[in-house]
Amino acid sequence: MDGSLDNVDSRNLDIFKEIGNIGAGNAATALANMFNKQIITGVPDVRIVPFNDIINIMDGPENVVAGVLVDMSGDLNGFILMVVGIKDAYEMISIALDEDRPVPASFYHDSMSELDQSALSEIANILTGAYLSAICTLTGLNITPSVPQLAIDMVGAIISIVAIEYGKIGDSVLFLKTNFSDIKKTLSGHFFLIPDYASYKILIDSLGMTF
């Protein structure tokens, strides 16, 4: 089998859905500890999607979002890209800082304060770590995440940066969308697992998938 997710069928997709379920549970527990409040997760939406579809999933190339990139190294190489809409990003920051942080009326790419960026990066670190932990649990692989890299920009620009920096990327990626809720708010996190070309086969073999 080549290093691709293009041949993943519905049976094998169930294995990735289990990663989503375990990762969402891990994330809810970690966020509950961080925020000191109950966090509930919905059933994750887990799909294999073409890399170029990330732009459409995030409402078009000109939609401004918060993108957080975490490099993976060790038994798997590549990265996880977390993307959240600006409104949800500020809602996450509000919960983390326990104070109201609405989207500024004059919001632009570089207008998020250092405190808000730090809070959002910490949340992203927790969430991406939760999904990596789920992968490690199911595969037995050792994966080390990097410090999160945060960018506030249009979806098209963020995807272009990713493509340029990492060169040849597999045609398909694992997409996970999870809703996180407390008593007052429901927020959505979008995660794209993008191993490098060689790591696809390692991941699929480690999960015991057959084609």
GROMACS .gro file of C-alpha atoms in nm:
model
  211
    1MET     CA    1   0.000   0.000   0.000
    2ASP     CA    2   0.123   0.350  -0.080
    3GLY     CA    3   0.144   0.628   0.175
    4SER     CA    4  -0.211   0.758   0.134
    5LEU     CA    5  -0.545   0.779   0.310
    6ASP     CA    6  -0.730   0.774  -0.022
    7ASN     CA    7  -0.823   0.405   0.012
    8VAL     CA    8  -0.969   0.422   0.364
    9ASP     CA    9  -1.312   0.255   0.361
   10SER     CA   10  -1.602   0.283   0.606
   11ARG     CA   11  -1.471  -0.003   0.822
   12ASN     CA   12  -1.131   0.157   0.859
   13LEU     CA   13  -1.289   0.499   0.909
   14ASP     CA   14  -1.444   0.359   1.227
   15ILE     CA   15  -1.091   0.327   1.366
   16PHE     CA   16  -1.029   0.695   1.303
   17LYS     CA   17  -1.366   0.772   1.463
   18GLU     CA   18  -1.241   0.595   1.774
   19ILE     CA   19  -0.942   0.831   1.774
   20GLY     CA   20  -1.192   1.117   1.758
   21ASN     CA   21  -1.398   0.981   2.046
   22ILE     CA   22  -1.099   0.918   2.272
   23GLY     CA   23  -0.941   1.250   2.178
   24ALA     CA   24  -1.262   1.442   2.248
   25GLY     CA   25  -1.293   1.272   2.587
   26ASN     CA   26  -0.931   1.355   2.670
   27ALA     CA   27  -0.987   1.715   2.561
   28ALA     CA   28  -1.304   1.756   2.767
   29THR     CA   29  -1.127   1.632   3.079
   30ALA     CA   30  -0.826   1.857   3.023
   31LEU     CA   31  -1.041   2.163   2.952
   32ALA     CA   32  -1.259   2.094   3.256
   33ASN     CA   33  -0.947   2.091   3.472
   34MET     CA   34  -0.817   2.410   3.310
   35PHE     CA   35  -1.146   2.602   3.331
   36ASN     CA   36  -1.265   2.445   3.658
   37LYS     CA   37  -1.607   2.374   3.509
   38GLN     CA   38  -1.786   2.087   3.340
   39ILE     CA   39  -1.717   2.054   2.968
   40ILE     CA   40  -1.933   1.833   2.748
   41THR     CA   41  -1.837   1.714   2.401
   42GLY     CA   42  -2.062   1.614   2.116
   43VAL     CA   43  -2.005   1.317   1.887
   44PRO     CA   44  -1.704   1.412   1.671
   45ASP     CA   45  -1.745   1.449   1.296
   46VAL     CA   46  -1.461   1.240   1.151
   47ARG     CA   47  -1.387   1.225   0.779
   48ILE     CA   48  -1.108   1.171   0.530
   49VAL     CA   49  -1.101   1.480   0.308
   50PRO     CA   50  -0.881   1.609   0.024
   51PHE     CA   51  -0.624   1.857   0.150
   52ASN     CA   52  -0.765   2.130  -0.075
   53ASP     CA   53  -1.110   2.090   0.085
   54ILE     CA   54  -0.982   2.244   0.410
   55ILE     CA   55  -1.052   2.587   0.259
   56ASN     CA   56  -1.416   2.500   0.184
   57ILE     CA   57  -1.471   2.339   0.523
   58MET     CA   58  -1.361   2.665   0.684
   59ASP     CA   59  -1.605   2.877   0.478
   60GLY     CA   60  -1.382   2.996   0.199
   61PRO     CA   61  -1.033   3.137   0.140
   62GLU     CA   62  -1.108   3.489   0.269
   63ASN     CA   63  -1.263   3.385   0.601
   64VAL     CA   64  -1.042   3.511   0.886
   65VAL     CA   65  -0.963   3.240   1.140
   66ALA     CA   66  -0.720   3.145   1.411
   67GLY     CA   67  -0.490   2.869   1.290
   68VAL     CA   68  -0.261   2.679   1.524
   69LEU     CA   69   0.008   2.452   1.383
   70VAL     CA   70   0.170   2.180   1.594
   71ASP     CA   71   0.457   1.979   1.447
   72MET     CA   72   0.474   1.605   1.516
   73SER     CA   73   0.806   1.425   1.550
   74GLY     CA   74   0.917   1.083   1.665
   75ASP     CA   75   0.749   0.775   1.518
   76LEU     CA   76   0.521   1.000   1.313
   77ASN     CA   77   0.626   1.319   1.137
   78GLY     CA   78   0.397   1.589   1.007
   79PHE     CA   79   0.163   1.822   1.186
   80ILE     CA   80  -0.179   1.888   1.331
   81LEU     CA   81  -0.357   2.201   1.215
   82MET     CA   82  -0.627   2.338   1.446
   83VAL     CA   83  -0.855   2.600   1.294
   84VAL     CA   84  -1.128   2.793   1.475
   85GLY     CA   85  -1.342   3.085   1.367
   86ILE     CA   86  -1.256   3.419   1.524
   87LYS     CA   87  -1.581   3.433   1.726
   88ASP     CA   88  -1.518   3.086   1.871
   89ALA     CA   89  -1.154   3.178   1.935
   90TYR     CA   90  -1.257   3.474   2.149
   91GLU     CA   91  -1.521   3.264   2.326
   92MET     CA   92  -1.247   3.013   2.415
   93ILE     CA   93  -1.029   3.297   2.542
   94SER     CA   94  -1.320   3.435   2.747
   95ILE     CA   95  -1.369   3.099   2.918
   96ALA     CA   96  -0.997   3.052   2.978
   97LEU     CA   97  -0.951   3.399   3.131
   98ASP     CA   98  -1.291   3.395   3.306
   99GLU     CA   99  -1.385   3.734   3.164
  100ASP     CA  100  -1.578   3.858   2.865
  101ARG     CA  101  -1.351   3.896   2.559
  102PRO     CA  102  -1.572   3.988   2.261
  103VAL     CA  103  -1.431   4.014   1.912
  104PRO     CA  104  -1.303   4.373   1.879
  105ALA     CA  105  -1.517   4.586   1.647
  106SER     CA  106  -1.204   4.682   1.453
  107PHE     CA  107  -1.059   4.330   1.455
  108TYR     CA  108  -0.789   4.261   1.200
  109HIS     CA  109  -0.521   3.997   1.156
  110ASP     CA  110  -0.273   4.148   1.400
  111SER     CA  111  -0.508   4.297   1.660
  112MET     CA  112  -0.527   4.005   1.905
  113SER     CA  113  -0.344   4.097   2.225
  114GLU     CA  114  -0.046   3.897   2.352
  115LEU     CA  115  -0.251   3.780   2.652
  116ASP     CA  116  -0.529   3.654   2.426
  117GLN     CA  117  -0.280   3.485   2.195
  118SER     CA  118  -0.115   3.314   2.491
  119ALA     CA  119  -0.450   3.186   2.622
  120LEU     CA  120  -0.555   3.057   2.280
  121SER     CA  121  -0.218   2.887   2.225
  122GLU     CA  122  -0.251   2.711   2.561
  123ILE     CA  123  -0.599   2.587   2.472
  124ALA     CA  124  -0.471   2.465   2.135
  125ASN     CA  125  -0.183   2.290   2.309
  126ILE     CA  126  -0.431   2.104   2.532
  127LEU     CA  127  -0.665   2.011   2.248
  128THR     CA  128  -0.403   1.893   2.000
  129GLY     CA  129  -0.225   1.706   2.280
  130ALA     CA  130  -0.550   1.526   2.362
  131TYR     CA  131  -0.582   1.393   2.007
  132LEU     CA  132  -0.215   1.299   1.984
  133SER     CA  133  -0.252   1.109   2.312
  134ALA     CA  134  -0.545   0.919   2.160
  135ILE     CA  135  -0.333   0.823   1.859
  136CYS     CA  136  -0.050   0.708   2.084
  137THR     CA  137  -0.293   0.502   2.294
  138LEU     CA  138  -0.436   0.319   1.991
  139THR     CA  139  -0.110   0.273   1.799
  140GLY     CA  140   0.162   0.241   2.062
  141LEU     CA  141   0.363   0.501   1.871
  142ASN     CA  142   0.568   0.770   2.041
  143ILE     CA  143   0.482   1.116   1.908
  144THR     CA  144   0.625   1.442   2.038
  145PRO     CA  145   0.439   1.769   1.971
  146SER     CA  146   0.611   2.103   1.918
  147VAL     CA  147   0.522   2.434   2.078
  148PRO     CA  148   0.206   2.561   1.902
  149GLN     CA  149   0.249   2.824   1.630
  150LEU     CA  150  -0.046   3.064   1.617
  151ALA     CA  151  -0.150   3.265   1.311
  152ILE     CA  152  -0.450   3.494   1.267
  153ASP     CA  153  -0.519   3.526   0.896
  154MET     CA  154  -0.744   3.429   0.609
  155VAL     CA  155  -0.794   3.055   0.558
  156GLY     CA  156  -0.632   3.068   0.215
  157ALA     CA  157  -0.318   3.230   0.352
  158ILE     CA  158  -0.284   2.981   0.637
  159ILE     CA  159  -0.325   2.683   0.405
  160SER     CA  160  -0.073   2.833   0.161
  161ILE     CA  161   0.183   2.875   0.438
  162VAL     CA  162   0.134   2.512   0.541
  163ALA     CA  163   0.171   2.386   0.184
  164ILE     CA  164   0.484   2.593   0.116
  165GLU     CA  165   0.654   2.503   0.444
  166TYR     CA  166   0.594   2.130   0.426
  167GLY     CA  167   0.623   2.073   0.052
  168LYS     CA  168   0.479   1.742  -0.068
  169ILE     CA  169   0.172   1.653   0.133
  170GLY     CA  170  -0.054   1.351   0.092
  171ASP     CA  171  -0.369   1.412  -0.109
  172SER     CA  172  -0.602   1.332   0.182
  173VAL     CA  173  -0.606   1.429   0.548
  174LEU     CA  174  -0.794   1.319   0.858
  175PHE     CA  175  -1.051   1.582   0.958
  176LEU     CA  176  -1.207   1.593   1.304
  177LYS     CA  177  -1.465   1.847   1.417
  178THR     CA  178  -1.565   1.850   1.782
  179ASN     CA  179  -1.813   2.069   1.968
  180PHE     CA  180  -1.727   2.164   2.325
  181SER     CA  181  -2.001   2.297   2.555
  182ASP     CA  182  -2.033   2.442   2.901
  183ILE     CA  183  -2.359   2.567   3.051
  184LYS     CA  184  -2.364   2.883   2.838
  185LYS     CA  185  -2.173   2.824   2.515
  186THR     CA  186  -2.103   2.568   2.244
  187LEU     CA  187  -1.775   2.605   2.056
  188SER     CA  188  -1.635   2.418   1.757
  189GLY     CA  189  -1.279   2.304   1.701
  190HIS     CA  190  -1.158   2.181   1.361
  191PHE     CA  191  -0.853   1.955   1.353
  192PHE     CA  192  -0.662   1.829   1.051
  193LEU     CA  193  -0.408   1.549   1.101
  194ILE     CA  194  -0.150   1.576   0.825
  195PRO     CA  195   0.136   1.325   0.856
  196ASP     CA  196   0.414   1.352   0.602
  197TYR     CA  197   0.400   1.114   0.309
  198ALA     CA  198   0.610   0.838   0.468
  199SER     CA  199   0.419   0.854   0.797
  200TYR     CA  200   0.084   0.769   0.640
  201LYS     CA  201   0.185   0.404   0.602
  202ILE     CA  202   0.328   0.392   0.954
  203LEU     CA  203   0.002   0.528   1.095
  204ILE     CA  204  -0.223   0.297   0.896
  205ASP     CA  205  -0.012  -0.012   0.968
  206SER     CA  206   0.000   0.074   1.340
  207LEU     CA  207  -0.379   0.096   1.348
  208GLY     CA  208  -0.405  -0.251   1.193
  209MET     CA  209  -0.589  -0.133   0.885
  210THR     CA  210  -0.622  -0.359   0.583
  211PHE     CA  211  -0.728  -0.274   0.228
   0.00000   0.00000   0.00000
